Tab-separated table of C-alpha atoms and ligand atoms in Angstrom:
chain	number	residue	atom	x	y	z
R	1	UNK	CA	-22.132	-3.142	-24.426
R	2	UNK	CA	-21.508	0.735	-24.160
R	3	UNK	CA	-18.057	1.936	-24.206
R	4	UNK	CA	-16.323	-1.327	-23.522
R	5	UNK	CA	-17.980	-2.581	-26.858
R	6	UNK	CA	-15.740	-2.162	-29.833
R	7	UNK	CA	-17.071	-1.811	-33.493
R	8	UNK	CA	-16.282	-4.227	-35.789
R	9	UNK	CA	-17.130	-4.032	-39.440
R	10	UNK	CA	-16.169	-4.242	-43.258
R	11	UNK	CA	-16.610	-0.853	-45.303
R	12	UNK	CA	-20.268	-1.211	-46.794
R	13	UNK	CA	-21.254	-3.554	-44.137
R	14	UNK	CA	-23.508	-2.781	-41.152
R	15	UNK	CA	-20.792	-2.521	-38.119
R	16	UNK	CA	-21.727	-4.793	-34.881
R	17	UNK	CA	-20.605	-4.144	-31.327
R	18	UNK	CA	-18.687	-6.651	-30.015
R	19	UNK	CA	-17.663	-7.619	-26.424
R	20	UNK	CA	-14.201	-7.255	-25.072
R	21	UNK	CA	-12.442	-10.445	-24.311
R	22	UNK	CA	-10.447	-10.574	-21.496
R	23	UNK	CA	-8.217	-13.285	-20.516
R	24	UNK	CA	-6.863	-13.420	-16.902
R	25	UNK	CA	-3.913	-15.721	-15.557
R	26	UNK	CA	-1.956	-15.541	-12.311
R	27	UNK	CA	1.295	-17.243	-10.803
R	28	UNK	CA	-0.508	-18.128	-7.194
R	29	UNK	CA	-2.687	-21.114	-8.663
R	30	UNK	CA	-6.043	-21.227	-9.817
R	31	UNK	CA	-7.388	-21.257	-5.990
R	32	UNK	CA	-5.437	-17.786	-4.703
R	33	UNK	CA	-8.223	-15.748	-3.582
R	34	UNK	CA	-6.023	-12.842	-5.897
R	35	UNK	CA	-7.168	-14.555	-9.013
R	36	UNK	CA	-10.887	-14.750	-7.674
R	37	UNK	CA	-10.761	-11.100	-6.429
R	38	UNK	CA	-9.279	-10.306	-10.383
R	39	UNK	CA	-12.183	-12.148	-12.081
R	40	UNK	CA	-15.208	-10.494	-10.036
R	41	UNK	CA	-13.077	-7.001	-10.676
R	42	UNK	CA	-13.444	-7.716	-14.299
R	43	UNK	CA	-17.453	-8.946	-14.619
R	44	UNK	CA	-19.422	-6.850	-16.753
R	45	UNK	CA	-16.178	-5.375	-18.605
R	46	UNK	CA	-15.968	-8.021	-21.296
R	47	UNK	CA	-16.253	-11.715	-21.880
R	48	UNK	CA	-13.884	-13.471	-19.300
R	49	UNK	CA	-11.684	-16.655	-19.825
R	50	UNK	CA	-9.259	-17.672	-16.898
R	51	UNK	CA	-6.304	-20.025	-17.434
R	52	UNK	CA	-4.446	-20.656	-14.098
R	53	UNK	CA	-1.676	-22.542	-12.807
R	54	UNK	CA	-2.422	-25.574	-10.994
R	55	UNK	CA	-0.202	-25.235	-8.296
R	56	UNK	CA	1.823	-22.016	-7.040
R	57	UNK	CA	3.984	-21.095	-9.570
R	58	UNK	CA	5.407	-17.650	-7.906
R	59	UNK	CA	9.126	-17.026	-9.112
R	60	UNK	CA	8.938	-19.205	-12.172
R	61	UNK	CA	9.604	-16.107	-14.665
R	62	UNK	CA	8.893	-16.791	-18.241
R	63	UNK	CA	9.149	-20.476	-18.282
R	64	UNK	CA	7.542	-22.962	-20.549
R	65	UNK	CA	6.823	-26.649	-20.234
R	66	UNK	CA	8.589	-28.327	-23.296
R	67	UNK	CA	9.613	-31.728	-21.768
R	68	UNK	CA	6.108	-33.103	-20.974
R	69	UNK	CA	2.296	-32.318	-22.118
R	70	UNK	CA	-0.199	-30.059	-20.603
R	71	UNK	CA	-3.415	-30.984	-19.147
R	72	UNK	CA	-6.216	-28.366	-18.814
R	73	UNK	CA	-9.337	-28.973	-16.642
R	74	UNK	CA	-12.259	-26.767	-15.837
R	75	UNK	CA	-12.748	-25.891	-11.888
R	76	UNK	CA	-15.539	-25.987	-10.266
R	77	UNK	CA	-15.133	-24.509	-6.888
R	78	UNK	CA	-17.782	-21.642	-6.276
R	79	UNK	CA	-14.975	-19.098	-6.654
R	80	UNK	CA	-13.516	-20.868	-9.222
R	81	UNK	CA	-16.219	-21.928	-11.717
R	82	UNK	CA	-15.196	-22.563	-15.225
R	83	UNK	CA	-11.374	-21.739	-14.442
R	84	UNK	CA	-9.321	-23.674	-17.123
R	85	UNK	CA	-6.799	-24.932	-14.609
R	86	UNK	CA	-3.255	-26.074	-16.233
R	87	UNK	CA	-0.584	-27.880	-14.730
R	88	UNK	CA	1.968	-25.703	-15.947
R	89	UNK	CA	3.295	-22.354	-15.445
R	90	UNK	CA	1.880	-19.108	-15.952
R	91	UNK	CA	3.554	-18.288	-19.241
R	92	UNK	CA	2.113	-21.982	-20.306
R	93	UNK	CA	-1.129	-20.748	-19.404
R	94	UNK	CA	-1.316	-17.604	-21.473
R	95	UNK	CA	0.576	-19.387	-24.342
R	96	UNK	CA	-1.645	-22.326	-24.906
R	97	UNK	CA	-5.056	-20.283	-24.499
R	98	UNK	CA	-3.540	-17.853	-27.167
R	99	UNK	CA	-2.150	-20.457	-29.281
R	100	UNK	CA	-5.272	-22.957	-29.963
R	101	UNK	CA	-7.235	-23.510	-26.673
R	102	UNK	CA	-8.785	-20.344	-26.492
R	103	UNK	CA	-10.954	-20.174	-29.716
R	104	UNK	CA	-11.069	-16.177	-30.033
R	105	UNK	CA	-7.972	-13.831	-29.520
R	106	UNK	CA	-8.655	-11.575	-26.468
R	107	UNK	CA	-8.354	-8.007	-26.615
R	108	UNK	CA	-6.641	-7.600	-23.033
R	109	UNK	CA	-4.700	-9.829	-20.640
R	110	UNK	CA	-4.673	-9.102	-16.965
R	111	UNK	CA	-2.664	-11.401	-14.513
R	112	UNK	CA	-3.112	-11.046	-10.707
R	113	UNK	CA	-3.961	-10.164	-8.297
R	114	UNK	CA	-0.422	-11.386	-6.850
R	115	UNK	CA	0.273	-11.714	-3.209
R	116	UNK	CA	3.191	-9.511	-2.413
R	117	UNK	CA	5.095	-6.817	-4.719
R	118	UNK	CA	6.509	-7.516	-8.114
R	119	UNK	CA	8.797	-4.288	-7.888
R	120	UNK	CA	12.211	-3.548	-9.086
R	121	UNK	CA	14.261	-6.691	-10.063
R	122	UNK	CA	11.455	-8.766	-9.058
R	123	UNK	CA	10.021	-8.337	-12.231
R	124	UNK	CA	12.720	-10.576	-13.784
R	125	UNK	CA	11.598	-13.634	-11.537
R	126	UNK	CA	7.769	-13.093	-11.479
R	127	UNK	CA	5.211	-15.368	-12.784
R	128	UNK	CA	2.800	-12.501	-12.322
R	129	UNK	CA	4.657	-10.235	-14.860
R	130	UNK	CA	5.532	-13.448	-17.173
R	131	UNK	CA	1.648	-14.434	-17.587
R	132	UNK	CA	1.226	-10.553	-18.697
R	133	UNK	CA	4.235	-10.574	-20.838
R	134	UNK	CA	3.281	-13.345	-22.824
R	135	UNK	CA	0.413	-11.796	-23.644
R	136	UNK	CA	2.382	-8.620	-24.780
R	137	UNK	CA	4.833	-10.924	-26.760
R	138	UNK	CA	1.753	-11.865	-28.753
R	139	UNK	CA	0.956	-8.699	-29.392
R	140	UNK	CA	-2.036	-7.752	-27.004
R	141	UNK	CA	-2.305	-5.099	-24.300
R	142	UNK	CA	-1.158	-6.847	-20.839
R	143	UNK	CA	-1.563	-5.637	-17.254
R	144	UNK	CA	-0.055	-7.310	-14.160
R	145	UNK	CA	-1.153	-6.427	-10.826
R	146	UNK	CA	0.100	-7.319	-7.402
R	147	UNK	CA	-0.440	-6.033	-4.003
R	148	UNK	CA	2.579	-4.470	-2.144
R	149	UNK	CA	2.167	-6.915	0.959
R	150	UNK	CA	1.436	-10.386	1.014
R	151	UNK	CA	-1.286	-11.560	3.201
R	152	UNK	CA	-4.195	-10.484	0.874
R	153	UNK	CA	-5.280	-7.544	3.299
R	154	UNK	CA	-7.747	-5.390	1.718
R	155	UNK	CA	-7.687	-7.501	-1.409
R	156	UNK	CA	-11.145	-5.739	-2.504
R	157	UNK	CA	-9.890	-2.051	-2.435
R	158	UNK	CA	-6.731	-3.735	-4.933
R	159	UNK	CA	-9.765	-5.254	-6.874
R	160	UNK	CA	-11.407	-2.083	-7.299
R	161	UNK	CA	-8.262	-0.368	-7.859
R	162	UNK	CA	-7.832	-3.104	-10.735
R	163	UNK	CA	-11.182	-2.284	-12.217
R	164	UNK	CA	-10.951	1.121	-12.370
R	165	UNK	CA	-7.752	1.125	-14.403
R	166	UNK	CA	-9.060	-1.454	-16.790
R	167	UNK	CA	-12.078	0.864	-17.354
R	168	UNK	CA	-9.959	3.914	-17.706
R	169	UNK	CA	-7.866	2.204	-20.302
R	170	UNK	CA	-10.753	0.592	-22.033
R	171	UNK	CA	-12.380	4.395	-22.512
R	172	UNK	CA	-9.380	4.642	-24.219
R	173	UNK	CA	-9.234	4.224	-28.286
R	174	UNK	CA	-7.799	0.809	-29.141
R	175	UNK	CA	-3.880	1.262	-29.148
R	176	UNK	CA	-2.005	0.659	-32.348
R	177	UNK	CA	0.808	-1.127	-30.162
R	178	UNK	CA	0.525	-3.467	-27.361
R	179	UNK	CA	1.723	-2.350	-23.793
R	180	UNK	CA	2.841	-3.948	-20.701
R	181	UNK	CA	2.078	-2.567	-17.459
R	182	UNK	CA	2.765	-3.276	-13.772
R	183	UNK	CA	1.282	-2.109	-11.587
R	184	UNK	CA	1.683	-2.581	-7.513
R	185	UNK	CA	-1.057	-1.733	-5.222
R	186	UNK	CA	-0.563	-0.864	-1.641
R	187	UNK	CA	-2.480	-2.865	0.889
R	188	UNK	CA	-4.994	-0.102	2.151
R	189	UNK	CA	-8.834	0.028	2.249
R	190	UNK	CA	-8.617	3.144	-0.084
R	191	UNK	CA	-6.103	1.665	-2.650
R	192	UNK	CA	-8.536	2.525	-5.041
R	193	UNK	CA	-8.451	6.089	-4.481
R	194	UNK	CA	-4.709	6.554	-3.882
R	195	UNK	CA	-2.657	8.617	-6.519
R	196	UNK	CA	-1.152	6.837	-8.991
R	197	UNK	CA	2.111	7.228	-10.315
R	198	UNK	CA	3.926	6.432	-13.436
R	199	UNK	CA	7.136	4.699	-12.344
R	200	UNK	CA	10.722	3.236	-13.504
R	201	UNK	CA	11.693	-0.018	-11.775
R	202	UNK	CA	13.897	0.512	-8.654
R	203	UNK	CA	16.881	-2.160	-8.014
R	204	UNK	CA	17.179	-4.462	-5.088
R	205	UNK	CA	20.476	-5.342	-3.219
R	206	UNK	CA	21.547	-8.705	-4.106
R	207	UNK	CA	19.463	-11.942	-2.320
R	208	UNK	CA	19.584	-12.507	1.136
R	209	UNK	CA	22.065	-15.754	1.604
R	210	UNK	CA	20.841	-19.173	0.960
R	211	UNK	CA	19.652	-21.221	4.050
R	212	UNK	CA	21.365	-24.480	4.605
R	213	UNK	CA	19.185	-27.072	6.586
R	214	UNK	CA	20.120	-30.801	7.052
R	215	UNK	CA	17.439	-33.333	5.438
R	216	UNK	CA	15.923	-36.082	7.563
R	217	UNK	CA	18.159	-38.248	5.622
R	218	UNK	CA	21.142	-36.186	6.950
R	219	UNK	CA	21.822	-34.517	3.303
R	220	UNK	CA	22.361	-31.048	3.020
R	221	UNK	CA	19.447	-28.785	1.406
R	222	UNK	CA	19.275	-25.127	0.653
R	223	UNK	CA	16.445	-22.759	0.727
R	224	UNK	CA	16.301	-19.888	-1.797
R	225	UNK	CA	17.116	-16.858	0.396
R	226	UNK	CA	14.703	-13.671	0.768
R	227	UNK	CA	14.935	-11.118	-1.693
R	228	UNK	CA	17.302	-8.307	-0.796
R	229	UNK	CA	16.128	-4.676	0.327
R	230	UNK	CA	15.376	-2.016	-2.101
R	231	UNK	CA	18.975	-0.261	-2.881
R	232	UNK	CA	17.705	1.941	-5.717
R	233	UNK	CA	14.353	3.247	-4.273
R	234	UNK	CA	14.597	7.266	-5.115
R	235	UNK	CA	11.949	9.254	-6.346
R	236	UNK	CA	10.338	7.910	-9.754
R	237	UNK	CA	11.009	4.136	-8.795
R	238	UNK	CA	8.279	1.579	-8.025
R	239	UNK	CA	9.462	1.055	-4.395
R	240	UNK	CA	9.161	5.250	-3.754
R	241	UNK	CA	5.950	5.298	-4.921
R	242	UNK	CA	4.995	2.118	-2.715
R	243	UNK	CA	6.421	3.588	0.134
R	244	UNK	CA	4.786	6.683	-0.354
R	245	UNK	CA	1.225	5.035	-0.569
R	246	UNK	CA	0.716	5.639	-4.216
R	247	UNK	CA	-0.306	3.087	-6.801
R	248	UNK	CA	2.898	2.248	-8.812
R	249	UNK	CA	2.438	1.931	-12.590
R	250	UNK	CA	5.616	0.622	-14.390
R	251	UNK	CA	5.234	0.375	-18.078
R	252	UNK	CA	7.924	-2.353	-19.215
R	253	UNK	CA	9.337	-3.522	-22.541
R	254	UNK	CA	11.049	-6.414	-23.180
R	255	UNK	CA	14.426	-5.497	-25.274
R	256	UNK	CA	16.864	-6.297	-22.929
R	257	UNK	CA	19.828	-4.768	-25.355
R	258	UNK	CA	22.365	-2.768	-23.470
R	259	UNK	CA	22.105	-0.027	-26.142
R	260	UNK	CA	24.544	2.285	-24.132
R	261	UNK	CA	27.462	-0.197	-23.888
R	262	UNK	CA	27.180	-1.403	-27.305
R	263	UNK	CA	29.776	0.767	-28.792
R	264	UNK	CA	32.337	-0.250	-26.061
R	265	UNK	CA	31.670	-3.822	-27.261
R	266	UNK	CA	32.028	-3.035	-30.642
R	267	UNK	CA	35.464	-1.442	-30.088
R	268	UNK	CA	36.528	-4.747	-28.580
R	269	UNK	CA	34.785	-6.974	-31.270
R	270	UNK	CA	34.679	-5.503	-34.240
R	271	UNK	CA	37.792	-3.900	-34.795
R	272	UNK	CA	38.258	-1.867	-37.896
R	273	UNK	CA	40.173	-3.980	-40.607
R	274	UNK	CA	43.715	-2.762	-41.286
F	301	LIG	MN1	3.250	-15.212	-6.856
């Protein structure tokens, strides 16, 4: 097991080396090339379990399926053999894996490799980030991987980058606290050797307008428009790193509290008693 191994034992007992267990999920669906590439990239780093949505579930954020039961089947395709396929969302996949379907608790959750960037405000809508966030909410170190451009160009290099990052993390002592990393990888043949920058999320402009069409029955139908261009994309942001040919690594947290504005709201809603 080498450095991936972890010593388990009680005082006075001989320790045993146990393999890392890595849970892998995505949001593009179990047939996506990015998932197969990530699974291959993790081979040999630990015991691997894959839970992935049956359908492409991009943009489903942290949705959980509560109104119907979920089914799980094992895939048999050459690149998907043994994958657990769930007829639900990315968060469903990780949630049911961690709450009973998977026999053992994993040590690490990785998600992706997504087809397209998850930077700035995208992270709020991303199923890729949500799958990792579900692991993080359950107290596990979790990482979301995305390629900056859609189309899977240089996916092999992105997979090498993912492996290198995970190897680097596994060589560290086990963390006392879980972490959530959002990693965006430029589509380049040298992605695994590019500089890595720890970034903050940038911001996008509001989305492009909705696209109105007419259905074959004559009713108006609407397509959600594409994401807006980057608005805050200066140095230090994920957008800036990716545009500069760097791998963007953004540590995320889940607390959405606006601490800075809390005093103003206290002044309005909590007036001092007279
Ligand atoms: Mn996706």
